[in-house]
Amino acid sequence: MRPGLKKRLFRLDHEGWNNPWYGLVAAPVLAALGVLFGQLFGVHLVSSALGEDLIVVVCIVITMFIGFTGVALVDMNR
């Protein structure tokens, strides 16, 4: 992994980003997308309420990691 990508993904402040608005705009959009995916797929994958909630959490984490990686790559190229 390139150092510029690590700096953008693993820091909690906005110092590593060229445009700090990327993180502020992308975070709620990606979280909402993860909840949507989790609600759609959770009903079909498991039969318990706890399992559905866990599927939603896993989908949020995966969506945010993949989404922020994409946003970081866009930010690195600008």
Backbone as ProteinMPNN parsed JSONL, in Angstrom:
{"seq_chain_A": "MRPGLKKRLFRLDHEGWNNPWYGLVAAPVLAALGVLFGQLFGVHLVSSALGEDLIVVVCIVITMFIGFTGVALVDMNR", "coords_chain_A": {"N_chain_A": [[0.847, -1.172, 0.0], [0.541, 2.177, -0.828], [2.282, 4.999, 0.661], [0.87, 7.46, 0.659], [-1.768, 6.638, 0.413], [-2.073, 5.144, 2.758], [-1.799, 7.221, 4.603], [-4.132, 8.651, 4.183], [-6.165, 6.821, 4.753], [-5.814, 5.727, 7.361], [-5.616, 7.72, 9.263], [-7.273, 9.848, 11.593], [-7.758, 12.52, 11.42], [-7.995, 15.378, 9.182], [-5.672, 15.991, 7.895], [-4.205, 14.547, 6.009], [-5.581, 14.63, 3.648], [-6.093, 16.136, 0.438], [-8.344, 17.621, -0.112], [-10.405, 18.341, 2.419], [-13.136, 18.015, 2.485], [-13.879, 15.69, 1.228], [-13.861, 13.487, 3.012], [-15.783, 14.337, 4.874], [-18.128, 14.473, 3.386], [-18.266, 11.971, 2.185], [-18.435, 10.083, 4.292], [-21.118, 10.003, 5.639], [-22.654, 9.322, 3.392], [-21.577, 6.878, 2.53], [-22.032, 5.341, 4.84], [-24.835, 5.304, 4.925], [-25.312, 3.929, 2.55], [-24.152, 1.476, 3.207], [-25.892, 0.653, 5.282], [-28.224, 0.374, 3.796], [-27.502, -1.738, 2.004], [-27.037, -3.716, 3.947], [-29.597, -4.01, 5.118], [-31.018, -4.94, 2.915], [-29.698, -7.355, 2.216], [-29.435, -8.697, 4.645], [-31.864, -9.787, 5.503], [-32.209, -11.923, 3.834], [-30.025, -13.548, 4.285], [-29.769, -14.463, 6.96], [-31.747, -15.713, 9.737], [-32.325, -14.684, 12.216], [-32.914, -11.886, 14.44], [-30.679, -10.705, 15.638], [-28.659, -11.65, 13.978], [-29.319, -10.319, 11.605], [-28.783, -7.677, 12.358], [-26.025, -7.858, 12.769], [-25.184, -8.428, 10.175], [-25.824, -5.991, 8.968], [-24.005, -4.279, 10.279], [-21.56, -5.374, 9.417], [-21.812, -4.923, 6.665], [-21.812, -2.117, 6.657], [-19.185, -1.568, 7.546], [-17.607, -2.787, 5.53], [-18.504, -1.417, 3.246], [-17.778, 1.22, 3.886], [-14.972, 1.005, 4.097], [-14.19, 0.161, 1.5], [-15.296, 2.259, 0.04], [-13.988, 4.563, 1.109], [-11.407, 3.931, 0.349], [-11.616, 4.165, -2.422], [-12.284, 6.917, -2.589], [-9.962, 7.998, -1.496], [-8.096, 7.254, -3.447], [-9.019, 8.794, -5.579], [-8.554, 11.307, -4.49], [-5.78, 11.28, -4.28], [-5.002, 11.44, -6.916], [-5.616, 13.954, -7.698]], "CA_chain_A": [[0.0, 0.0, 0.0], [1.352, 3.389, -0.949], [2.233, 5.837, 1.868], [-0.183, 8.461, 0.555], [-3.038, 5.964, 0.67], [-2.098, 4.853, 4.199], [-1.991, 8.466, 5.333], [-5.521, 9.058, 4.053], [-7.099, 5.829, 5.292], [-5.62, 5.332, 8.751], [-5.583, 8.876, 10.172], [-8.619, 10.3, 11.927], [-7.911, 13.943, 11.126], [-8.076, 15.677, 7.754], [-4.381, 16.505, 7.448], [-3.674, 13.799, 4.876], [-6.406, 14.81, 2.45], [-5.944, 17.385, -0.307], [-9.601, 18.327, 0.084], [-10.998, 17.711, 3.605], [-14.566, 17.771, 2.308], [-14.095, 14.323, 0.755], [-14.215, 12.648, 4.154], [-17.011, 14.807, 5.51], [-19.263, 14.158, 2.528], [-18.305, 10.543, 1.881], [-18.754, 9.246, 5.448], [-22.541, 9.691, 5.793], [-23.175, 8.67, 2.19], [-21.158, 5.472, 2.561], [-22.721, 4.675, 5.947], [-26.218, 5.065, 4.5], [-25.259, 2.877, 1.547], [-23.906, 0.228, 3.931], [-27.137, 0.265, 5.957], [-29.138, -0.095, 2.748], [-27.066, -3.078, 1.607], [-27.253, -4.626, 5.068], [-31.021, -4.288, 5.257], [-31.459, -5.74, 1.774], [-29.121, -8.693, 2.228], [-29.549, -9.33, 5.955], [-33.107, -10.551, 5.597], [-32.082, -13.144, 3.048], [-28.885, -14.373, 4.68], [-29.936, -15.046, 8.289], [-33.145, -15.737, 10.161], [-32.508, -14.084, 13.546], [-32.798, -10.424, 14.48], [-29.287, -10.381, 15.933], [-27.897, -11.903, 12.755], [-29.581, -9.236, 10.665], [-28.036, -6.505, 12.823], [-24.606, -8.092, 12.501], [-24.989, -8.277, 8.728], [-25.849, -4.552, 8.7], [-22.733, -3.716, 10.746], [-20.509, -5.844, 8.508], [-21.974, -4.207, 5.394], [-21.366, -0.732, 6.857], [-17.712, -1.562, 7.612], [-17.061, -3.111, 4.208], [-18.821, -0.319, 2.326], [-16.983, 2.402, 4.214], [-13.567, 0.769, 3.77], [-14.037, 0.182, 0.043], [-15.616, 3.607, -0.422], [-12.916, 5.497, 1.452], [-10.256, 3.611, -0.491], [-11.876, 4.802, -3.709], [-12.187, 8.365, -2.432], [-8.541, 8.315, -1.301], [-7.426, 7.152, -4.729], [-9.395, 9.98, -6.344], [-7.88, 12.451, -3.873], [-4.352, 11.215, -4.588], [-4.773, 11.773, -8.323], [-5.937, 15.38, -7.953]], "C_chain_A": [[0.893, 1.235, 0.0], [1.222, 4.258, 0.306], [1.133, 6.895, 1.827], [-1.56, 7.879, 0.844], [-3.171, 5.609, 2.146], [-2.4, 6.101, 5.013], [-3.455, 8.899, 5.283], [-6.477, 8.093, 4.75], [-6.99, 5.629, 6.797], [-5.459, 6.497, 9.721], [-7.007, 9.355, 10.402], [-8.832, 11.789, 11.681], [-7.897, 14.145, 9.607], [-6.766, 16.193, 7.185], [-3.869, 15.81, 6.193], [-4.413, 14.029, 3.575], [-6.072, 16.135, 1.766], [-7.188, 18.249, -0.14], [-10.309, 17.675, 1.273], [-12.49, 17.438, 3.471], [-14.856, 16.362, 1.811], [-14.55, 13.424, 1.906], [-15.524, 13.046, 4.796], [-18.252, 14.485, 4.689], [-19.389, 12.651, 2.328], [-18.757, 9.7, 3.068], [-20.254, 8.99, 5.612], [-23.148, 8.99, 4.58], [-22.823, 7.19, 2.196], [-21.824, 4.703, 3.694], [-24.162, 4.362, 5.562], [-26.28, 3.96, 3.453], [-25.019, 1.514, 2.194], [-25.141, -0.266, 4.67], [-28.136, -0.278, 4.948], [-28.778, -1.501, 2.293], [-27.333, -4.095, 2.718], [-28.708, -4.984, 5.265], [-31.528, -5.168, 4.118], [-30.961, -7.184, 1.86], [-29.308, -9.422, 3.55], [-30.781, -10.189, 6.102], [-32.974, -11.891, 4.89], [-30.98, -14.077, 3.539], [-29.069, -15.078, 6.022], [-31.398, -14.96, 8.702], [-33.372, -15.104, 11.529], [-32.325, -12.572, 13.476], [-31.36, -9.988, 14.763], [-28.405, -10.595, 14.707], [-28.09, -10.82, 11.718], [-28.818, -7.97, 11.06], [-26.542, -6.659, 12.566], [-24.283, -7.966, 11.015], [-24.954, -6.797, 8.352], [-24.521, -3.923, 9.107], [-21.587, -4.125, 9.819], [-20.596, -5.117, 7.168], [-21.538, -2.747, 5.517], [-19.843, -0.663, 6.831], [-17.109, -1.81, 6.239], [-17.296, -1.97, 3.231], [-17.974, 0.904, 2.614], [-15.511, 2.196, 3.865], [-13.345, 0.826, 2.264], [-14.292, 1.593, -0.495], [-14.523, 4.609, -0.119], [-11.639, 5.189, 0.686], [-10.418, 4.254, -1.863], [-11.748, 6.308, -3.647], [-10.73, 8.787, -2.239], [-7.773, 8.221, -2.61], [-7.764, 8.341, -5.625], [-8.653, 11.198, -5.82], [-6.383, 12.449, -4.186], [-4.064, 11.662, -6.022], [-5.087, 13.227, -8.639], [-4.828, 16.267, -7.489]], "O_chain_A": [[1.873, 1.314, 0.741], [0.173, 4.257, 0.949], [0.528, 7.195, 2.856], [-2.412, 8.537, 1.442], [-4.248, 5.752, 2.727], [-3.154, 6.056, 5.984], [-3.962, 9.459, 6.255], [-7.501, 8.521, 5.283], [-8.005, 5.382, 7.449], [-5.187, 6.272, 10.901], [-7.847, 9.275, 9.506], [-9.965, 12.268, 11.727], [-7.799, 13.181, 8.848], [-6.752, 16.774, 6.1], [-3.167, 16.427, 5.392], [-3.922, 13.66, 2.508], [-5.8, 17.134, 2.432], [-7.09, 19.472, -0.039], [-10.776, 16.543, 1.145], [-13.05, 16.694, 4.276], [-15.98, 15.883, 1.961], [-15.524, 12.683, 1.769], [-16.296, 12.186, 5.219], [-19.321, 14.249, 5.254], [-20.498, 12.116, 2.305], [-19.414, 8.679, 2.862], [-20.641, 7.826, 5.719], [-24.048, 8.162, 4.722], [-23.668, 6.345, 1.903], [-22.151, 3.528, 3.527], [-24.656, 3.27, 5.845], [-27.2, 3.142, 3.468], [-25.608, 0.514, 1.782], [-25.414, -1.466, 4.688], [-28.814, -1.272, 5.209], [-29.65, -2.365, 2.205], [-27.8, -5.203, 2.453], [-29.029, -6.137, 5.55], [-32.369, -6.04, 4.331], [-31.717, -8.122, 1.605], [-29.336, -10.653, 3.572], [-30.737, -11.224, 6.767], [-33.57, -12.882, 5.313], [-31.002, -15.271, 3.239], [-28.57, -16.189, 6.201], [-32.186, -14.232, 8.099], [-34.519, -14.997, 11.963], [-31.67, -12.05, 12.574], [-30.882, -9.011, 14.187], [-27.505, -9.799, 14.439], [-27.145, -10.438, 11.027], [-28.273, -7.275, 10.203], [-25.872, -5.698, 12.189], [-23.226, -7.454, 10.646], [-24.15, -6.389, 7.514], [-23.966, -3.116, 8.361], [-20.739, -3.3, 9.48], [-19.573, -4.736, 6.6], [-20.955, -2.197, 4.582], [-19.271, 0.202, 6.167], [-16.185, -1.104, 5.834], [-16.398, -1.598, 2.476], [-17.499, 1.561, 1.687], [-14.863, 3.125, 3.383], [-12.407, 1.475, 1.802], [-13.58, 2.061, -1.384], [-14.16, 5.416, -0.974], [-10.861, 6.099, 0.402], [-9.468, 4.821, -2.403], [-11.171, 6.921, -4.546], [-10.31, 9.819, -2.761], [-6.883, 9.034, -2.858], [-6.902, 8.841, -6.348], [-8.177, 12.025, -6.597], [-5.785, 13.514, -4.342], [-2.995, 12.204, -6.301], [-4.839, 13.678, -9.757], [-4.917, 17.488, -7.619]]}, "name": "protein", "num_of_chains": 1, "seq": "MRPGLKKRLFRLDHEGWNNPWYGLVAAPVLAALGVLFGQLFGVHLVSSALGEDLIVVVCIVITMFIGFTGVALVDMNR"}
